[in-house]
Amino acid sequence: MFTLAVGTLAVTGCRDKPVDHMQRARDAIFEKRPDEALVEYRKAYDMLLRDETPEALVMRARALKGAADVYWLEQRKVKEAVSVYRQLIQQCPESPEALDARIILAELLRVHYRDLRGSIDQLTAALHRNPPQGAELQYQVAKLYFELADYPQCELEARKLPERFATSAYVDDSIYLQAQALAMLEGKRQEALRTFADLRSRFPESELAPHALFEMGKLRADAGDNEKAIETWVETLKTHPDPTLVQDAIVRARRRLANLTVEGIGKKEVAFDRAKQARTSVEAMGGTAEEAARDRGD
């Protein structure tokens, strides 16, 4: 935990106040002396530890946040940073610093520990505070559920964003993610198609619109409708940033159509040949049907 031996405090003198140590910490950061900054933050924190006045709680949260930021931003010590961010959240849960700590902690848990559910927990707690960046955090939650392959929950979280943050720049992203999640669910292909189409209708200028159209083609191809898929992808070529990708998809769909056609012709030829096969030895020698009947005793 973020503590300091009592003996160290005595050396600094009794006249120093927490605010003095906080200022020295900030000066040390500015002068690129992170170790000294940590010492000053620790001194300020220890002086404030038993003070429960509102002013002291505010300063304690700032000291913890400052120390955690030094560990993470200046020293890249992930383990220590995570520990102090957690300490801040536990001791000063309603502070603005705790809100920032949850958001940073969510990223550290995701990137460095692959703790996706822990990251979701932190972001969800942050969303309960109605932060100004709420739409972005909601989108991150939905993405994390997609990464966990929890597609039903991803679809649910993505759908929340346009409802709660209708004017956000993340609305088109969330609709696209919602459609992707639906496409991964059994029996939801048509709903996914409608959602991709809704994105293109509502946000025709979005950079995601051509990607949505490409995904619609994939869904149609997966359903076996290669002709409609090709038609969709030909339209996609007009605006897609990677036309080679689209062209490759078209080529593959045309090959599938060609194979289906060849197989169909082959089956018809086999059936036709079987229909022409002689039913008896008389017919095989060129006899008429009547002669074949007499030969069989009909």
PDB file of C-alpha atoms in Angstrom:
ATOM      1  CA  MET A   1       0.000   0.000   0.000  1.00  0.00           C
ATOM      2  CA  PHE A   2       0.957   3.641  -0.346  1.00  0.00           C
ATOM      3  CA  THR A   3       2.625   4.259   3.044  1.00  0.00           C
ATOM      4  CA  LEU A   4       5.765   5.773   4.478  1.00  0.00           C
ATOM      5  CA  ALA A   5       7.696   5.113   7.677  1.00  0.00           C
ATOM      6  CA  VAL A   6       6.954   7.539  10.512  1.00  0.00           C
ATOM      7  CA  GLY A   7      10.631   8.193  10.999  1.00  0.00           C
ATOM      8  CA  THR A   8      10.870   9.734   7.564  1.00  0.00           C
ATOM      9  CA  LEU A   9       8.193  12.236   8.420  1.00  0.00           C
ATOM     10  CA  ALA A  10      10.119  13.452  11.426  1.00  0.00           C
ATOM     11  CA  VAL A  11      13.101  14.331   9.246  1.00  0.00           C
ATOM     12  CA  THR A  12      11.042  16.637   7.060  1.00  0.00           C
ATOM     13  CA  GLY A  13      10.125  18.861   9.957  1.00  0.00           C
ATOM     14  CA  CYS A  14       6.824  19.647  11.613  1.00  0.00           C
ATOM     15  CA  ARG A  15       6.228  22.910   9.820  1.00  0.00           C
ATOM     16  CA  ASP A  16       5.667  21.360   6.402  1.00  0.00           C
ATOM     17  CA  LYS A  17       2.046  21.047   5.355  1.00  0.00           C
ATOM     18  CA  PRO A  18       0.520  18.573   2.899  1.00  0.00           C
ATOM     19  CA  VAL A  19       0.057  21.337   0.374  1.00  0.00           C
ATOM     20  CA  ASP A  20       3.801  22.027   0.497  1.00  0.00           C
ATOM     21  CA  HIS A  21       4.633  18.424  -0.313  1.00  0.00           C
ATOM     22  CA  MET A  22       2.068  18.393  -3.105  1.00  0.00           C
ATOM     23  CA  GLN A  23       3.708  21.433  -4.699  1.00  0.00           C
ATOM     24  CA  ARG A  24       7.167  19.881  -4.386  1.00  0.00           C
ATOM     25  CA  ALA A  25       5.860  16.728  -6.014  1.00  0.00           C
ATOM     26  CA  ARG A  26       4.513  18.684  -8.967  1.00  0.00           C
ATOM     27  CA  ASP A  27       7.787  20.575  -9.293  1.00  0.00           C
ATOM     28  CA  ALA A  28       9.727  17.306  -9.247  1.00  0.00           C
ATOM     29  CA  ILE A  29       7.548  15.887 -12.032  1.00  0.00           C
ATOM     30  CA  PHE A  30       8.121  19.008 -14.121  1.00  0.00           C
ATOM     31  CA  GLU A  31      11.863  18.655 -13.572  1.00  0.00           C
ATOM     32  CA  LYS A  32      11.766  14.953 -14.558  1.00  0.00           C
ATOM     33  CA  ARG A  33      12.545  13.645 -11.069  1.00  0.00           C
ATOM     34  CA  PRO A  34       9.781  11.048 -10.591  1.00  0.00           C
ATOM     35  CA  ASP A  35      11.377   9.313  -7.595  1.00  0.00           C
ATOM     36  CA  GLU A  36      11.423  12.582  -5.664  1.00  0.00           C
ATOM     37  CA  ALA A  37       7.848  13.262  -6.699  1.00  0.00           C
ATOM     38  CA  LEU A  38       6.775   9.926  -5.219  1.00  0.00           C
ATOM     39  CA  VAL A  39       8.483  10.740  -1.920  1.00  0.00           C
ATOM     40  CA  GLU A  40       6.647  14.063  -1.697  1.00  0.00           C
ATOM     41  CA  TYR A  41       3.281  12.523  -2.551  1.00  0.00           C
ATOM     42  CA  ARG A  42       3.858   9.892   0.113  1.00  0.00           C
ATOM     43  CA  LYS A  43       4.640  12.507   2.711  1.00  0.00           C
ATOM     44  CA  ALA A  44       1.497  14.459   1.860  1.00  0.00           C
ATOM     45  CA  TYR A  45      -0.600  11.291   1.966  1.00  0.00           C
ATOM     46  CA  ASP A  46       0.704  10.178   5.376  1.00  0.00           C
ATOM     47  CA  MET A  47      -0.012  13.593   6.868  1.00  0.00           C
ATOM     48  CA  LEU A  48      -3.575  13.396   5.568  1.00  0.00           C
ATOM     49  CA  LEU A  49      -4.266   9.779   6.419  1.00  0.00           C
ATOM     50  CA  ARG A  50      -6.075  10.362   9.722  1.00  0.00           C
ATOM     51  CA  ASP A  51      -7.744  13.591   8.706  1.00  0.00           C
ATOM     52  CA  GLU A  52     -11.353  13.003   7.624  1.00  0.00           C
ATOM     53  CA  THR A  53     -12.284  16.600   6.897  1.00  0.00           C
ATOM     54  CA  PRO A  54     -13.632  17.270   3.381  1.00  0.00           C
ATOM     55  CA  GLU A  55     -10.576  19.346   2.537  1.00  0.00           C
ATOM     56  CA  ALA A  56      -8.215  16.574   3.617  1.00  0.00           C
ATOM     57  CA  LEU A  57     -10.119  13.954   1.616  1.00  0.00           C
ATOM     58  CA  VAL A  58      -9.842  16.102  -1.494  1.00  0.00           C
ATOM     59  CA  MET A  59      -6.098  16.484  -1.054  1.00  0.00           C
ATOM     60  CA  ARG A  60      -5.637  12.795  -0.189  1.00  0.00           C
ATOM     61  CA  ALA A  61      -7.321  11.806  -3.447  1.00  0.00           C
ATOM     62  CA  ARG A  62      -5.029  14.157  -5.334  1.00  0.00           C
ATOM     63  CA  ALA A  63      -1.942  12.737  -3.633  1.00  0.00           C
ATOM     64  CA  LEU A  64      -2.931   9.174  -4.478  1.00  0.00           C
ATOM     65  CA  LYS A  65      -3.790  10.101  -8.054  1.00  0.00           C
ATOM     66  CA  GLY A  66      -0.517  11.974  -8.436  1.00  0.00           C
ATOM     67  CA  ALA A  67       1.502   9.016  -7.154  1.00  0.00           C
ATOM     68  CA  ALA A  68      -0.354   6.497  -9.330  1.00  0.00           C
ATOM     69  CA  ASP A  69       0.181   8.683 -12.382  1.00  0.00           C
ATOM     70  CA  VAL A  70       3.896   8.880 -11.644  1.00  0.00           C
ATOM     71  CA  TYR A  71       4.116   5.111 -11.387  1.00  0.00           C
ATOM     72  CA  TRP A  72       2.268   4.688 -14.672  1.00  0.00           C
ATOM     73  CA  LEU A  73       3.092   7.695 -16.847  1.00  0.00           C
ATOM     74  CA  GLU A  74       6.630   8.442 -15.696  1.00  0.00           C
ATOM     75  CA  GLN A  75       8.006   5.062 -14.616  1.00  0.00           C
ATOM     76  CA  ARG A  76       5.769   2.564 -16.437  1.00  0.00           C
ATOM     77  CA  LYS A  77       5.471   0.468 -13.305  1.00  0.00           C
ATOM     78  CA  VAL A  78       2.144  -1.172 -14.015  1.00  0.00           C
ATOM     79  CA  LYS A  79       1.825  -3.254 -10.858  1.00  0.00           C
ATOM     80  CA  GLU A  80       2.491  -0.301  -8.546  1.00  0.00           C
ATOM     81  CA  ALA A  81       0.205   1.975 -10.547  1.00  0.00           C
ATOM     82  CA  VAL A  82      -2.655  -0.535 -10.414  1.00  0.00           C
ATOM     83  CA  SER A  83      -2.224  -0.901  -6.659  1.00  0.00           C
ATOM     84  CA  VAL A  84      -2.385   2.846  -5.977  1.00  0.00           C
ATOM     85  CA  TYR A  85      -5.280   3.445  -8.393  1.00  0.00           C
ATOM     86  CA  ARG A  86      -7.210   0.741  -6.515  1.00  0.00           C
ATOM     87  CA  GLN A  87      -6.299   2.356  -3.216  1.00  0.00           C
ATOM     88  CA  LEU A  88      -7.604   5.688  -4.476  1.00  0.00           C
ATOM     89  CA  ILE A  89     -10.902   4.135  -5.597  1.00  0.00           C
ATOM     90  CA  GLN A  90     -11.320   2.393  -2.260  1.00  0.00           C
ATOM     91  CA  GLN A  91     -10.538   5.390  -0.051  1.00  0.00           C
ATOM     92  CA  CYS A  92     -12.069   8.227  -2.091  1.00  0.00           C
ATOM     93  CA  PRO A  93     -14.717   6.553  -4.285  1.00  0.00           C
ATOM     94  CA  GLU A  94     -16.743   9.705  -4.994  1.00  0.00           C
ATOM     95  CA  SER A  95     -13.828  11.922  -5.942  1.00  0.00           C
ATOM     96  CA  PRO A  96     -13.193  13.097  -9.513  1.00  0.00           C
ATOM     97  CA  GLU A  97      -9.772  11.459  -9.213  1.00  0.00           C
ATOM     98  CA  ALA A  98     -11.408   8.089  -8.526  1.00  0.00           C
ATOM     99  CA  LEU A  99     -13.436   8.412 -11.728  1.00  0.00           C
ATOM    100  CA  ASP A 100     -10.252   9.037 -13.715  1.00  0.00           C
ATOM    101  CA  ALA A 101      -8.572   6.174 -11.858  1.00  0.00           C
ATOM    102  CA  ARG A 102     -11.302   3.729 -12.896  1.00  0.00           C
ATOM    103  CA  ILE A 103     -10.905   4.646 -16.560  1.00  0.00           C
ATOM    104  CA  ILE A 104      -7.119   4.318 -16.473  1.00  0.00           C
ATOM    105  CA  LEU A 105      -7.320   1.123 -14.426  1.00  0.00           C
ATOM    106  CA  ALA A 106      -9.723  -0.400 -16.961  1.00  0.00           C
ATOM    107  CA  GLU A 107      -7.149   0.130 -19.701  1.00  0.00           C
ATOM    108  CA  LEU A 108      -4.295  -1.268 -17.618  1.00  0.00           C
ATOM    109  CA  LEU A 109      -6.305  -4.378 -16.752  1.00  0.00           C
ATOM    110  CA  ARG A 110      -7.229  -4.912 -20.392  1.00  0.00           C
ATOM    111  CA  VAL A 111      -3.824  -4.360 -21.947  1.00  0.00           C
ATOM    112  CA  HIS A 112      -1.400  -5.671 -19.334  1.00  0.00           C
ATOM    113  CA  TYR A 113      -3.405  -8.363 -17.546  1.00  0.00           C
ATOM    114  CA  ARG A 114      -5.964  -9.379 -20.176  1.00  0.00           C
ATOM    115  CA  ASP A 115      -8.538  -9.036 -17.411  1.00  0.00           C
ATOM    116  CA  LEU A 116     -11.406  -8.073 -19.691  1.00  0.00           C
ATOM    117  CA  ARG A 117     -14.129  -8.590 -17.130  1.00  0.00           C
ATOM    118  CA  GLY A 118     -12.211  -6.554 -14.580  1.00  0.00           C
ATOM    119  CA  SER A 119     -11.940  -3.804 -17.169  1.00  0.00           C
ATOM    120  CA  ILE A 120     -15.688  -3.995 -17.819  1.00  0.00           C
ATOM    121  CA  ASP A 121     -16.366  -3.691 -14.080  1.00  0.00           C
ATOM    122  CA  GLN A 122     -14.313  -0.506 -13.833  1.00  0.00           C
ATOM    123  CA  LEU A 123     -15.888   1.077 -16.905  1.00  0.00           C
ATOM    124  CA  THR A 124     -19.388   0.165 -15.740  1.00  0.00           C
ATOM    125  CA  ALA A 125     -18.716   1.754 -12.352  1.00  0.00           C
ATOM    126  CA  ALA A 126     -17.409   4.849 -14.119  1.00  0.00           C
ATOM    127  CA  LEU A 127     -20.557   5.022 -16.275  1.00  0.00           C
ATOM    128  CA  HIS A 128     -22.693   5.121 -13.133  1.00  0.00           C
ATOM    129  CA  ARG A 129     -21.102   8.506 -12.425  1.00  0.00           C
ATOM    130  CA  ASN A 130     -22.396   9.909 -15.745  1.00  0.00           C
ATOM    131  CA  PRO A 131     -18.983  11.099 -16.948  1.00  0.00           C
ATOM    132  CA  PRO A 132     -18.670  13.484 -19.910  1.00  0.00           C
ATOM    133  CA  GLN A 133     -17.016  10.738 -21.973  1.00  0.00           C
ATOM    134  CA  GLY A 134     -19.878   8.322 -21.246  1.00  0.00           C
ATOM    135  CA  ALA A 135     -20.530   7.426 -24.891  1.00  0.00           C
ATOM    136  CA  GLU A 136     -16.924   6.408 -25.446  1.00  0.00           C
ATOM    137  CA  LEU A 137     -16.919   4.298 -22.271  1.00  0.00           C
ATOM    138  CA  GLN A 138     -20.188   2.617 -23.257  1.00  0.00           C
ATOM    139  CA  TYR A 139     -18.681   1.739 -26.639  1.00  0.00           C
ATOM    140  CA  GLN A 140     -15.589   0.309 -24.937  1.00  0.00           C
ATOM    141  CA  VAL A 141     -17.783  -1.886 -22.743  1.00  0.00           C
ATOM    142  CA  ALA A 142     -19.578  -3.243 -25.807  1.00  0.00           C
ATOM    143  CA  LYS A 143     -16.261  -3.931 -27.551  1.00  0.00           C
ATOM    144  CA  LEU A 144     -14.937  -5.798 -24.535  1.00  0.00           C
ATOM    145  CA  TYR A 145     -17.977  -8.078 -24.546  1.00  0.00           C
ATOM    146  CA  PHE A 146     -17.374  -8.740 -28.262  1.00  0.00           C
ATOM    147  CA  GLU A 147     -13.761  -9.606 -27.469  1.00  0.00           C
ATOM    148  CA  LEU A 148     -15.041 -12.021 -24.827  1.00  0.00           C
ATOM    149  CA  ALA A 149     -17.275 -13.593 -27.501  1.00  0.00           C
ATOM    150  CA  ASP A 150     -20.297 -12.693 -25.357  1.00  0.00           C
ATOM    151  CA  TYR A 151     -22.236 -11.568 -28.427  1.00  0.00           C
ATOM    152  CA  PRO A 152     -25.696 -11.273 -26.821  1.00  0.00           C
ATOM    153  CA  GLN A 153     -24.337  -8.906 -24.153  1.00  0.00           C
ATOM    154  CA  CYS A 154     -22.289  -7.035 -26.747  1.00  0.00           C
ATOM    155  CA  GLU A 155     -25.412  -6.462 -28.822  1.00  0.00           C
ATOM    156  CA  LEU A 156     -27.261  -5.242 -25.741  1.00  0.00           C
ATOM    157  CA  GLU A 157     -24.508  -2.836 -24.675  1.00  0.00           C
ATOM    158  CA  ALA A 158     -24.038  -1.515 -28.216  1.00  0.00           C
ATOM    159  CA  ARG A 159     -27.770  -0.889 -28.513  1.00  0.00           C
ATOM    160  CA  LYS A 160     -27.715   1.198 -25.306  1.00  0.00           C
ATOM    161  CA  LEU A 161     -25.387   3.794 -26.786  1.00  0.00           C
ATOM    162  CA  PRO A 162     -27.730   5.376 -29.384  1.00  0.00           C
ATOM    163  CA  GLU A 163     -30.489   5.341 -26.782  1.00  0.00           C
ATOM    164  CA  ARG A 164     -28.444   7.145 -24.120  1.00  0.00           C
ATOM    165  CA  PHE A 165     -26.127   9.244 -26.294  1.00  0.00           C
ATOM    166  CA  ALA A 166     -28.114   9.974 -29.443  1.00  0.00           C
ATOM    167  CA  THR A 167     -25.887  12.862 -30.580  1.00  0.00           C
ATOM    168  CA  SER A 168     -22.574  11.143 -29.903  1.00  0.00           C
ATOM    169  CA  ALA A 169     -19.959  10.592 -32.574  1.00  0.00           C
ATOM    170  CA  TYR A 170     -19.887   6.948 -31.458  1.00  0.00           C
ATOM    171  CA  VAL A 171     -23.437   6.156 -32.603  1.00  0.00           C
ATOM    172  CA  ASP A 172     -22.420   4.808 -36.014  1.00  0.00           C
ATOM    173  CA  ASP A 173     -19.612   2.778 -34.403  1.00  0.00           C
ATOM    174  CA  SER A 174     -22.056   1.246 -31.947  1.00  0.00           C
ATOM    175  CA  ILE A 175     -24.577   0.347 -34.670  1.00  0.00           C
ATOM    176  CA  TYR A 176     -21.835  -1.322 -36.690  1.00  0.00           C
ATOM    177  CA  LEU A 177     -20.677  -3.262 -33.623  1.00  0.00           C
ATOM    178  CA  GLN A 178     -24.263  -4.250 -32.840  1.00  0.00           C
ATOM    179  CA  ALA A 179     -24.673  -5.623 -36.362  1.00  0.00           C
ATOM    180  CA  GLN A 180     -21.403  -7.543 -36.071  1.00  0.00           C
ATOM    181  CA  ALA A 181     -22.563  -9.130 -32.831  1.00  0.00           C
ATOM    182  CA  LEU A 182     -25.901 -10.086 -34.374  1.00  0.00           C
ATOM    183  CA  ALA A 183     -24.099 -11.662 -37.317  1.00  0.00           C
ATOM    184  CA  MET A 184     -22.311 -13.972 -34.885  1.00  0.00           C
ATOM    185  CA  LEU A 185     -25.564 -15.208 -33.356  1.00  0.00           C
ATOM    186  CA  GLU A 186     -27.511 -18.173 -34.663  1.00  0.00           C
ATOM    187  CA  GLY A 187     -30.708 -17.162 -36.418  1.00  0.00           C
ATOM    188  CA  LYS A 188     -29.932 -13.416 -36.354  1.00  0.00           C
ATOM    189  CA  ARG A 189     -28.690 -12.997 -39.943  1.00  0.00           C
ATOM    190  CA  GLN A 190     -31.691 -11.004 -41.132  1.00  0.00           C
ATOM    191  CA  GLU A 191     -31.560  -8.753 -38.095  1.00  0.00           C
ATOM    192  CA  ALA A 192     -27.857  -8.183 -38.718  1.00  0.00           C
ATOM    193  CA  LEU A 193     -28.607  -7.272 -42.347  1.00  0.00           C
ATOM    194  CA  ARG A 194     -31.249  -4.781 -41.228  1.00  0.00           C
ATOM    195  CA  THR A 195     -28.858  -3.238 -38.712  1.00  0.00           C
ATOM    196  CA  PHE A 196     -26.079  -2.822 -41.284  1.00  0.00           C
ATOM    197  CA  ALA A 197     -28.638  -1.299 -43.661  1.00  0.00           C
ATOM    198  CA  ASP A 198     -29.808   1.045 -40.893  1.00  0.00           C
ATOM    199  CA  LEU A 199     -26.243   2.273 -40.440  1.00  0.00           C
ATOM    200  CA  ARG A 200     -25.935   3.057 -44.156  1.00  0.00           C
ATOM    201  CA  SER A 201     -29.301   4.789 -44.170  1.00  0.00           C
ATOM    202  CA  ARG A 202     -28.681   6.947 -41.108  1.00  0.00           C
ATOM    203  CA  PHE A 203     -24.992   7.655 -41.706  1.00  0.00           C
ATOM    204  CA  PRO A 204     -24.338   7.484 -45.468  1.00  0.00           C
ATOM    205  CA  GLU A 205     -21.185   9.606 -45.086  1.00  0.00           C
ATOM    206  CA  SER A 206     -19.731   7.509 -42.274  1.00  0.00           C
ATOM    207  CA  GLU A 207     -16.446   5.768 -43.030  1.00  0.00           C
ATOM    208  CA  LEU A 208     -18.142   2.621 -41.749  1.00  0.00           C
ATOM    209  CA  ALA A 209     -20.904   2.717 -44.406  1.00  0.00           C
ATOM    210  CA  PRO A 210     -18.900   0.878 -47.128  1.00  0.00           C
ATOM    211  CA  HIS A 211     -17.717  -1.655 -44.563  1.00  0.00           C
ATOM    212  CA  ALA A 212     -21.334  -2.244 -43.568  1.00  0.00           C
ATOM    213  CA  LEU A 213     -22.234  -2.903 -47.204  1.00  0.00           C
ATOM    214  CA  PHE A 214     -19.322  -5.330 -47.533  1.00  0.00           C
ATOM    215  CA  GLU A 215     -20.529  -7.206 -44.442  1.00  0.00           C
ATOM    216  CA  MET A 216     -24.017  -7.383 -45.942  1.00  0.00           C
ATOM    217  CA  GLY A 217     -22.501  -9.117 -48.958  1.00  0.00           C
ATOM    218  CA  LYS A 218     -20.749 -11.614 -46.700  1.00  0.00           C
ATOM    219  CA  LEU A 219     -23.991 -12.423 -44.897  1.00  0.00           C
ATOM    220  CA  ARG A 220     -25.747 -13.031 -48.211  1.00  0.00           C
ATOM    221  CA  ALA A 221     -22.909 -15.231 -49.439  1.00  0.00           C
ATOM    222  CA  ASP A 222     -22.986 -17.216 -46.205  1.00  0.00           C
ATOM    223  CA  ALA A 223     -26.686 -17.776 -46.785  1.00  0.00           C
ATOM    224  CA  GLY A 224     -25.901 -19.208 -50.233  1.00  0.00           C
ATOM    225  CA  ASP A 225     -27.223 -16.220 -52.193  1.00  0.00           C
ATOM    226  CA  ASN A 226     -24.030 -15.648 -54.172  1.00  0.00           C
ATOM    227  CA  GLU A 227     -25.729 -13.644 -56.916  1.00  0.00           C
ATOM    228  CA  LYS A 228     -27.095 -11.107 -54.430  1.00  0.00           C
ATOM    229  CA  ALA A 229     -23.744 -11.054 -52.641  1.00  0.00           C
ATOM    230  CA  ILE A 230     -21.952 -10.215 -55.901  1.00  0.00           C
ATOM    231  CA  GLU A 231     -24.472  -7.489 -56.629  1.00  0.00           C
ATOM    232  CA  THR A 232     -23.871  -6.033 -53.158  1.00  0.00           C
ATOM    233  CA  TRP A 233     -20.098  -6.151 -53.493  1.00  0.00           C
ATOM    234  CA  VAL A 234     -20.142  -4.541 -56.936  1.00  0.00           C
ATOM    235  CA  GLU A 235     -21.950  -1.614 -55.322  1.00  0.00           C
ATOM    236  CA  THR A 236     -19.381  -1.645 -52.499  1.00  0.00           C
ATOM    237  CA  LEU A 237     -16.519  -1.165 -54.970  1.00  0.00           C
ATOM    238  CA  LYS A 238     -17.608   2.441 -55.493  1.00  0.00           C
ATOM    239  CA  THR A 239     -16.700   3.532 -51.964  1.00  0.00           C
ATOM    240  CA  HIS A 240     -14.765   0.792 -50.161  1.00  0.00           C
ATOM    241  CA  PRO A 241     -11.232   1.839 -49.107  1.00  0.00           C
ATOM    242  CA  ASP A 242      -9.831  -1.587 -50.021  1.00  0.00           C
ATOM    243  CA  PRO A 243     -11.228  -2.488 -53.475  1.00  0.00           C
ATOM    244  CA  THR A 244      -8.857  -5.457 -53.773  1.00  0.00           C
ATOM    245  CA  LEU A 245     -10.554  -7.088 -50.791  1.00  0.00           C
ATOM    246  CA  VAL A 246     -13.943  -6.592 -52.402  1.00  0.00           C
ATOM    247  CA  GLN A 247     -12.762  -7.867 -55.784  1.00  0.00           C
ATOM    248  CA  ASP A 248     -11.367 -11.023 -54.179  1.00  0.00           C
ATOM    249  CA  ALA A 249     -14.726 -11.653 -52.520  1.00  0.00           C
ATOM    250  CA  ILE A 250     -16.486 -11.221 -55.868  1.00  0.00           C
ATOM    251  CA  VAL A 251     -14.090 -13.653 -57.565  1.00  0.00           C
ATOM    252  CA  ARG A 252     -14.684 -16.286 -54.892  1.00  0.00           C
ATOM    253  CA  ALA A 253     -18.455 -15.889 -55.146  1.00  0.00           C
ATOM    254  CA  ARG A 254     -18.328 -16.236 -58.943  1.00  0.00           C
ATOM    255  CA  ARG A 255     -16.279 -19.414 -58.578  1.00  0.00           C
ATOM    256  CA  ARG A 256     -18.874 -20.818 -56.220  1.00  0.00           C
ATOM    257  CA  LEU A 257     -21.597 -19.994 -58.722  1.00  0.00           C
ATOM    258  CA  ALA A 258     -19.613 -21.605 -61.530  1.00  0.00           C
ATOM    259  CA  ASN A 259     -19.040 -24.747 -59.487  1.00  0.00           C
ATOM    260  CA  LEU A 260     -22.719 -24.970 -58.648  1.00  0.00           C
ATOM    261  CA  THR A 261     -23.603 -24.588 -62.332  1.00  0.00           C
ATOM    262  CA  VAL A 262     -21.127 -27.290 -63.413  1.00  0.00           C
ATOM    263  CA  GLU A 263     -22.401 -29.656 -60.736  1.00  0.00           C
ATOM    264  CA  GLY A 264     -25.956 -29.003 -61.833  1.00  0.00           C
ATOM    265  CA  ILE A 265     -25.149 -29.707 -65.475  1.00  0.00           C
ATOM    266  CA  GLY A 266     -23.304 -32.880 -64.526  1.00  0.00           C
ATOM    267  CA  LYS A 267     -26.254 -34.165 -62.529  1.00  0.00           C
ATOM    268  CA  LYS A 268     -28.635 -33.444 -65.403  1.00  0.00           C
ATOM    269  CA  GLU A 269     -26.356 -35.254 -67.865  1.00  0.00           C
ATOM    270  CA  VAL A 270     -26.134 -38.287 -65.595  1.00  0.00           C
ATOM    271  CA  ALA A 271     -29.892 -38.340 -65.197  1.00  0.00           C
ATOM    272  CA  PHE A 272     -30.321 -37.986 -68.964  1.00  0.00           C
ATOM    273  CA  ASP A 273     -27.842 -40.799 -69.634  1.00  0.00           C
ATOM    274  CA  ARG A 274     -29.656 -43.042 -67.205  1.00  0.00           C
ATOM    275  CA  ALA A 275     -32.950 -42.307 -68.920  1.00  0.00           C
ATOM    276  CA  LYS A 276     -31.380 -43.345 -72.194  1.00  0.00           C
ATOM    277  CA  GLN A 277     -29.934 -46.579 -70.791  1.00  0.00           C
ATOM    278  CA  ALA A 278     -31.373 -49.715 -72.459  1.00  0.00           C
ATOM    279  CA  ARG A 279     -33.847 -51.528 -70.272  1.00  0.00           C
ATOM    280  CA  THR A 280     -33.259 -54.941 -71.954  1.00  0.00           C
ATOM    281  CA  SER A 281     -30.754 -56.693 -74.201  1.00  0.00           C
ATOM    282  CA  VAL A 282     -33.166 -56.369 -77.154  1.00  0.00           C
ATOM    283  CA  GLU A 283     -33.296 -52.601 -76.706  1.00  0.00           C
ATOM    284  CA  ALA A 284     -29.521 -52.572 -76.364  1.00  0.00           C
ATOM    285  CA  MET A 285     -29.240 -54.229 -79.787  1.00  0.00           C
ATOM    286  CA  GLY A 286     -31.486 -51.629 -81.327  1.00  0.00           C
ATOM    287  CA  GLY A 287     -34.808 -53.437 -81.083  1.00  0.00           C
ATOM    288  CA  THR A 288     -38.052 -51.610 -80.629  1.00  0.00           C
ATOM    289  CA  ALA A 289     -39.946 -51.357 -77.378  1.00  0.00           C
ATOM    290  CA  GLU A 290     -42.568 -53.774 -78.749  1.00  0.00           C
ATOM    291  CA  GLU A 291     -39.909 -56.356 -79.578  1.00  0.00           C
ATOM    292  CA  ALA A 292     -38.425 -55.947 -76.136  1.00  0.00           C
ATOM    293  CA  ALA A 293     -41.851 -56.497 -74.613  1.00  0.00           C
ATOM    294  CA  ARG A 294     -42.314 -59.762 -76.580  1.00  0.00           C
ATOM    295  CA  ASP A 295     -38.830 -60.834 -75.490  1.00  0.00           C
ATOM    296  CA  ARG A 296     -39.840 -60.319 -71.844  1.00  0.00           C
ATOM    297  CA  GLY A 297     -43.086 -62.218 -72.486  1.00  0.00           C
ATOM    298  CA  ASP A 298     -45.242 -59.146 -71.908  1.00  0.00           C
TER     299      ASP A 298
END
